[in-house]
PDB file of C-alpha atoms in Angstrom:
ATOM      1  CA  UNK A 908     104.828 111.936 184.667  1.00 65.00           C
ATOM      2  CA  UNK A 909     107.281 113.606 182.530  1.00 65.00           C
ATOM      3  CA  UNK A 910     104.986 113.805 179.642  1.00 67.00           C
ATOM      4  CA  UNK A 911     101.926 115.048 181.629  1.00 61.00           C
ATOM      5  CA  UNK A 912     104.014 117.988 182.860  1.00 59.00           C
ATOM      6  CA  UNK A 913     105.726 118.526 179.546  1.00 62.00           C
ATOM      7  CA  UNK A 914     101.549 118.767 178.644  1.00 57.00           C
ATOM      8  CA  UNK A 915     100.724 120.412 181.141  1.00 54.00           C
ATOM      9  CA  UNK A 916     103.042 123.573 180.883  1.00 54.00           C
ATOM     10  CA  UNK A 917     102.818 123.595 177.048  1.00 53.00           C
ATOM     11  CA  UNK A 918      98.954 124.315 177.906  1.00 53.00           C
ATOM     12  CA  UNK A 919      99.934 126.283 180.624  1.00 54.00           C
ATOM     13  CA  UNK A 920     101.844 128.853 177.455  1.00 50.00           C
ATOM     14  CA  UNK A 921      99.261 128.730 174.916  1.00 47.00           C
ATOM     15  CA  UNK A 922      96.570 129.476 177.464  1.00 49.00           C
ATOM     16  CA  UNK A 923      98.644 132.402 177.784  1.00 47.00           C
ATOM     17  CA  UNK A 924      99.623 133.530 174.589  1.00 46.00           C
ATOM     18  CA  UNK A 925      96.045 133.038 173.968  1.00 41.00           C
ATOM     19  CA  UNK A 926      94.799 135.126 176.472  1.00 45.00           C
ATOM     20  CA  UNK A 927      97.245 137.632 175.426  1.00 46.00           C
ATOM     21  CA  UNK A 928      96.739 137.375 171.588  1.00 47.00           C
ATOM     22  CA  UNK A 929      92.831 137.559 172.509  1.00 52.00           C
ATOM     23  CA  UNK A 930      92.638 140.070 174.676  1.00 65.00           C
ATOM     24  CA  UNK A 931      91.021 143.957 174.023  1.00 79.00           C
ATOM     25  CA  UNK A 932      93.147 146.206 173.603  1.00 88.00           C
ATOM     26  CA  UNK A 933      92.716 149.732 175.732  1.00 88.00           C
ATOM     27  CA  UNK A 934      93.148 153.171 174.620  1.00 83.00           C
ATOM     28  CA  UNK A 935      93.747 156.260 176.797  1.00 87.00           C
ATOM     29  CA  UNK A 936      90.377 157.649 177.266  1.00 87.00           C
ATOM     30  CA  UNK A 937      89.949 160.982 175.045  1.00 89.00           C
ATOM     31  CA  UNK A 938      92.141 158.989 172.194  1.00 93.00           C
ATOM     32  CA  UNK A 939      89.092 158.808 168.892  1.00 93.00           C
ATOM     33  CA  UNK A 940      89.239 157.396 165.441  1.00 95.00           C
ATOM     34  CA  UNK A 941      88.045 161.200 163.924  1.00 95.00           C
ATOM     35  CA  UNK A 942      86.632 159.474 160.810  1.00 93.00           C
ATOM     36  CA  UNK A 943      83.614 158.406 159.519  1.00 95.00           C
ATOM     37  CA  UNK A 944      83.199 155.831 156.562  1.00 97.00           C
ATOM     38  CA  UNK A 945      83.015 156.167 153.467  1.00 98.00           C
ATOM     39  CA  UNK A 946      80.535 155.486 150.613  1.00 98.00           C
ATOM     40  CA  UNK A 947      80.492 156.106 147.303  1.00 98.00           C
ATOM     41  CA  UNK A 948      79.019 155.263 143.887  1.00 97.00           C
ATOM     42  CA  UNK A 949      80.435 151.971 141.876  1.00 97.00           C
ATOM     43  CA  UNK A 950      80.541 150.871 138.918  1.00 97.00           C
ATOM     44  CA  UNK A 951      82.364 147.468 139.815  1.00 97.00           C
ATOM     45  CA  UNK A 952      79.730 144.406 137.859  1.00 98.00           C
ATOM     46  CA  UNK A 953      78.605 141.865 139.816  1.00 98.00           C
ATOM     47  CA  UNK A 954      80.749 138.970 140.544  1.00 98.00           C
ATOM     48  CA  UNK A 955      80.667 135.190 141.629  1.00 97.00           C
ATOM     49  CA  UNK A 956      82.302 134.053 144.992  1.00 95.00           C
ATOM     50  CA  UNK A 957      81.997 131.066 146.774  1.00 92.00           C
ATOM     51  CA  UNK A 958      78.805 129.975 144.931  1.00 93.00           C
ATOM     52  CA  UNK A 959      76.692 133.017 145.751  1.00 97.00           C
ATOM     53  CA  UNK A 960      76.361 136.212 143.531  1.00 98.00           C
ATOM     54  CA  UNK A 961      77.968 139.526 144.686  1.00 98.00           C
ATOM     55  CA  UNK A 962      76.186 142.469 143.576  1.00 98.00           C
ATOM     56  CA  UNK A 963      78.444 145.660 144.562  1.00 98.00           C
ATOM     57  CA  UNK A 964      75.680 148.682 146.004  1.00 98.00           C
ATOM     58  CA  UNK A 965      78.452 150.995 146.654  1.00 98.00           C
ATOM     59  CA  UNK A 966      82.418 151.277 147.125  1.00 98.00           C
ATOM     60  CA  UNK A 967      83.333 151.306 150.729  1.00 98.00           C
ATOM     61  CA  UNK A 968      86.238 152.630 153.125  1.00 98.00           C
ATOM     62  CA  UNK A 969      86.771 152.481 157.068  1.00 98.00           C
ATOM     63  CA  UNK A 970      89.111 153.459 159.580  1.00 98.00           C
ATOM     64  CA  UNK A 971      87.381 152.699 162.911  1.00 98.00           C
ATOM     65  CA  UNK A 972      88.040 150.743 166.394  1.00 98.00           C
ATOM     66  CA  UNK A 973      86.748 147.035 165.886  1.00 98.00           C
ATOM     67  CA  UNK A 974      84.312 147.159 169.938  1.00 98.00           C
ATOM     68  CA  UNK A 975      83.649 143.209 168.876  1.00 97.00           C
ATOM     69  CA  UNK A 976      84.348 140.340 167.142  1.00 97.00           C
ATOM     70  CA  UNK A 977      82.169 137.113 166.071  1.00 97.00           C
ATOM     71  CA  UNK A 978      83.205 133.689 164.122  1.00 97.00           C
ATOM     72  CA  UNK A 979      80.632 132.008 162.704  1.00 97.00           C
ATOM     73  CA  UNK A 980      80.530 128.807 160.836  1.00 95.00           C
ATOM     74  CA  UNK A 981      77.244 127.507 161.084  1.00 92.00           C
ATOM     75  CA  UNK A 982      74.607 129.694 159.893  1.00 92.00           C
ATOM     76  CA  UNK A 983      73.509 130.156 156.729  1.00 89.00           C
ATOM     77  CA  UNK A 984      76.004 132.777 155.523  1.00 93.00           C
ATOM     78  CA  UNK A 985      79.446 131.414 157.116  1.00 95.00           C
ATOM     79  CA  UNK A 986      80.514 130.155 153.480  1.00 95.00           C
ATOM     80  CA  UNK A 987      80.423 133.623 152.759  1.00 97.00           C
ATOM     81  CA  UNK A 988      81.195 135.811 155.761  1.00 98.00           C
ATOM     82  CA  UNK A 989      82.917 134.043 158.221  1.00 97.00           C
ATOM     83  CA  UNK A 990      83.364 137.157 160.728  1.00 98.00           C
ATOM     84  CA  UNK A 991      81.046 139.869 162.276  1.00 98.00           C
ATOM     85  CA  UNK A 992      83.291 143.389 163.787  1.00 98.00           C
ATOM     86  CA  UNK A 993      81.443 145.975 165.082  1.00 98.00           C
ATOM     87  CA  UNK A 994      82.715 148.956 164.655  1.00 98.00           C
ATOM     88  CA  UNK A 995      82.840 152.274 166.236  1.00 98.00           C
ATOM     89  CA  UNK A 996      84.189 155.856 164.921  1.00 98.00           C
ATOM     90  CA  UNK A 997      84.293 159.176 166.336  1.00 97.00           C
ATOM     91  CA  UNK A 998      82.531 159.029 170.413  1.00 97.00           C
ATOM     92  CA  UNK A 999      81.897 154.947 170.126  1.00 97.00           C
ATOM     93  CA  UNK A1000      85.874 154.488 170.045  1.00 97.00           C
ATOM     94  CA  UNK A1001      86.652 156.957 173.449  1.00 97.00           C
ATOM     95  CA  UNK A1002      87.790 154.318 175.655  1.00 97.00           C
ATOM     96  CA  UNK A1003      85.350 156.131 177.930  1.00 96.00           C
ATOM     97  CA  UNK A1004      82.268 155.898 176.838  1.00 97.00           C
ATOM     98  CA  UNK A1005      83.148 152.472 175.602  1.00 97.00           C
ATOM     99  CA  UNK A1006      83.478 151.335 179.151  1.00 96.00           C
ATOM    100  CA  UNK A1007      80.340 152.143 180.440  1.00 96.00           C
ATOM    101  CA  UNK A1008      79.004 149.982 177.638  1.00 97.00           C
ATOM    102  CA  UNK A1009      77.934 146.138 177.621  1.00 96.00           C
ATOM    103  CA  UNK A1010      78.816 145.194 173.707  1.00 97.00           C
ATOM    104  CA  UNK A1011      77.723 142.136 172.930  1.00 95.00           C
ATOM    105  CA  UNK A1012      77.203 139.792 169.393  1.00 95.00           C
ATOM    106  CA  UNK A1013      75.533 137.040 168.506  1.00 93.00           C
ATOM    107  CA  UNK A1014      72.880 135.340 165.571  1.00 94.00           C
ATOM    108  CA  UNK A1015      74.871 137.605 163.299  1.00 96.00           C
ATOM    109  CA  UNK A1016      73.733 141.235 165.553  1.00 95.00           C
ATOM    110  CA  UNK A1017      75.309 144.022 167.510  1.00 95.00           C
ATOM    111  CA  UNK A1018      73.553 145.232 171.224  1.00 96.00           C
ATOM    112  CA  UNK A1019      74.581 147.133 173.378  1.00 96.00           C
ATOM    113  CA  UNK A1020      73.187 148.251 176.959  1.00 96.00           C
ATOM    114  CA  UNK A1021      73.990 151.010 180.109  1.00 95.00           C
ATOM    115  CA  UNK A1022      73.238 151.908 183.210  1.00 91.00           C
ATOM    116  CA  UNK A1023      71.736 155.618 183.284  1.00 89.00           C
ATOM    117  CA  UNK A1024      73.018 158.369 182.428  1.00 93.00           C
ATOM    118  CA  UNK A1025      74.216 156.579 178.688  1.00 93.00           C
ATOM    119  CA  UNK A1026      77.642 157.309 177.617  1.00 94.00           C
ATOM    120  CA  UNK A1027      76.791 159.283 174.441  1.00 94.00           C
ATOM    121  CA  UNK A1028      73.233 159.781 173.410  1.00 95.00           C
ATOM    122  CA  UNK A1029      71.951 156.681 171.670  1.00 95.00           C
ATOM    123  CA  UNK A1030      71.431 157.867 168.977  1.00 95.00           C
ATOM    124  CA  UNK A1031      74.981 158.852 168.467  1.00 96.00           C
ATOM    125  CA  UNK A1032      75.538 155.508 169.579  1.00 96.00           C
ATOM    126  CA  UNK A1033      73.749 153.922 166.260  1.00 96.00           C
ATOM    127  CA  UNK A1034      75.140 157.080 164.110  1.00 96.00           C
ATOM    128  CA  UNK A1035      78.804 156.134 165.373  1.00 97.00           C
ATOM    129  CA  UNK A1036      78.640 152.498 164.904  1.00 98.00           C
ATOM    130  CA  UNK A1037      77.901 149.760 162.786  1.00 97.00           C
ATOM    131  CA  UNK A1038      78.071 146.019 162.658  1.00 98.00           C
ATOM    132  CA  UNK A1039      79.785 144.577 159.699  1.00 98.00           C
ATOM    133  CA  UNK A1040      79.524 141.636 157.713  1.00 98.00           C
ATOM    134  CA  UNK A1041      82.766 140.971 156.345  1.00 98.00           C
ATOM    135  CA  UNK A1042      83.240 138.717 152.986  1.00 98.00           C
ATOM    136  CA  UNK A1043      87.318 138.519 152.466  1.00 98.00           C
ATOM    137  CA  UNK A1044      88.358 138.836 148.968  1.00 98.00           C
ATOM    138  CA  UNK A1045      91.083 135.996 149.565  1.00 97.00           C
ATOM    139  CA  UNK A1046      93.372 133.782 151.607  1.00 97.00           C
ATOM    140  CA  UNK A1047      95.190 136.276 153.509  1.00 97.00           C
ATOM    141  CA  UNK A1048      92.424 139.197 154.210  1.00 98.00           C
ATOM    142  CA  UNK A1049      90.298 135.984 155.378  1.00 97.00           C
ATOM    143  CA  UNK A1050      93.567 135.593 157.910  1.00 97.00           C
ATOM    144  CA  UNK A1051      93.970 139.559 158.778  1.00 98.00           C
ATOM    145  CA  UNK A1052      90.117 140.015 159.475  1.00 98.00           C
ATOM    146  CA  UNK A1053      90.317 136.925 161.995  1.00 97.00           C
ATOM    147  CA  UNK A1054      93.243 138.367 163.685  1.00 97.00           C
ATOM    148  CA  UNK A1055      91.100 141.596 164.722  1.00 97.00           C
ATOM    149  CA  UNK A1056      91.177 142.304 168.808  1.00 97.00           C
ATOM    150  CA  UNK A1057      89.040 144.333 170.489  1.00 97.00           C
ATOM    151  CA  UNK A1058      90.051 147.640 170.866  1.00 97.00           C
ATOM    152  CA  UNK A1059      92.184 147.603 167.922  1.00 97.00           C
ATOM    153  CA  UNK A1060      92.149 150.505 165.178  1.00 98.00           C
ATOM    154  CA  UNK A1061      91.184 148.416 161.843  1.00 98.00           C
ATOM    155  CA  UNK A1062      91.205 150.307 157.600  1.00 98.00           C
ATOM    156  CA  UNK A1063      89.692 148.503 155.206  1.00 98.00           C
ATOM    157  CA  UNK A1064      88.093 148.463 151.979  1.00 98.00           C
ATOM    158  CA  UNK A1065      85.928 146.915 149.821  1.00 98.00           C
ATOM    159  CA  UNK A1066      81.969 147.301 148.386  1.00 98.00           C
ATOM    160  CA  UNK A1067      79.004 146.852 149.441  1.00 98.00           C
ATOM    161  CA  UNK A1068      77.512 144.027 148.597  1.00 98.00           C
ATOM    162  CA  UNK A1069      73.721 142.004 147.960  1.00 98.00           C
ATOM    163  CA  UNK A1070      74.876 138.681 148.113  1.00 98.00           C
ATOM    164  CA  UNK A1071      71.914 136.186 146.290  1.00 97.00           C
ATOM    165  CA  UNK A1072      72.648 132.235 145.654  1.00 96.00           C
ATOM    166  CA  UNK A1073      70.795 129.515 143.366  1.00 94.00           C
ATOM    167  CA  UNK A1074      68.784 128.332 146.815  1.00 95.00           C
ATOM    168  CA  UNK A1075      67.243 130.968 146.750  1.00 95.00           C
ATOM    169  CA  UNK A1076      69.722 133.039 149.730  1.00 96.00           C
ATOM    170  CA  UNK A1077      69.714 136.460 149.825  1.00 97.00           C
ATOM    171  CA  UNK A1078      71.569 138.757 152.229  1.00 97.00           C
ATOM    172  CA  UNK A1079      71.326 142.610 151.204  1.00 98.00           C
ATOM    173  CA  UNK A1080      73.315 145.418 152.668  1.00 98.00           C
ATOM    174  CA  UNK A1081      72.290 148.376 154.613  1.00 97.00           C
ATOM    175  CA  UNK A1082      73.457 151.951 152.561  1.00 97.00           C
ATOM    176  CA  UNK A1083      72.896 154.050 156.129  1.00 96.00           C
ATOM    177  CA  UNK A1084      74.795 154.375 158.866  1.00 94.00           C
ATOM    178  CA  UNK A1085      71.592 155.951 160.701  1.00 92.00           C
ATOM    179  CA  UNK A1086      69.751 152.557 160.939  1.00 92.00           C
ATOM    180  CA  UNK A1087      69.137 150.032 163.541  1.00 92.00           C
ATOM    181  CA  UNK A1088      67.532 146.476 163.723  1.00 91.00           C
ATOM    182  CA  UNK A1089      67.383 143.835 161.535  1.00 91.00           C
ATOM    183  CA  UNK A1090      68.545 145.047 157.917  1.00 92.00           C
ATOM    184  CA  UNK A1091      70.640 147.484 159.176  1.00 94.00           C
ATOM    185  CA  UNK A1092      73.747 145.769 159.525  1.00 97.00           C
ATOM    186  CA  UNK A1093      76.659 146.304 156.413  1.00 98.00           C
ATOM    187  CA  UNK A1094      77.685 143.369 154.435  1.00 98.00           C
ATOM    188  CA  UNK A1095      81.309 143.945 152.608  1.00 98.00           C
ATOM    189  CA  UNK A1096      83.273 142.442 150.243  1.00 98.00           C
ATOM    190  CA  UNK A1097      86.772 143.509 151.887  1.00 98.00           C
ATOM    191  CA  UNK A1098      89.410 143.759 149.410  1.00 98.00           C
ATOM    192  CA  UNK A1099      91.900 145.467 151.840  1.00 98.00           C
ATOM    193  CA  UNK A1100      92.141 145.240 155.538  1.00 98.00           C
ATOM    194  CA  UNK A1101      94.821 147.463 158.053  1.00 97.00           C
ATOM    195  CA  UNK A1102      95.473 146.674 161.705  1.00 96.00           C
ATOM    196  CA  UNK A1103      97.260 149.267 163.896  1.00 92.00           C
TER     197      UNK A1103
END
């Protein structure tokens, strides 16, 4: 009986810690991340990572708010990019806009829906948010990426890439923040990440 009580207490403590550590962070309405992703030319050569060949397409930096996160373990890209994060900047980082959207992730897509009227014109939502497939450069970066919570401000930098493998696997990053739908996500080799 004593062991069951200890186990129950441990489960409750762990549950409370897990809830606190993973719940979305809220910001005051009107507070935004007033930045847009930066993309520039790169001369970085192709390189190998975990059985994939990565071809750099552009240098990339982001300062944005995490809208949602999704961990992947079983799909074809999980060994390369174990985490997707939907990010918002500008108006899409405003809590009053986020609160009126139903934001979801799954199957490597980020989706949003709203009750009329939209909190922001749909074209503005597309231009001010993106789903990033995140490739950690090393174990330390991976730990930081996996610690991202919805609502958190994140700065990261690295390369937009195209990944290929000997078995014919191919995954190419979008190079535009204006697109949506299949192929619109950014595939990012993350060299550094800062959580705020």
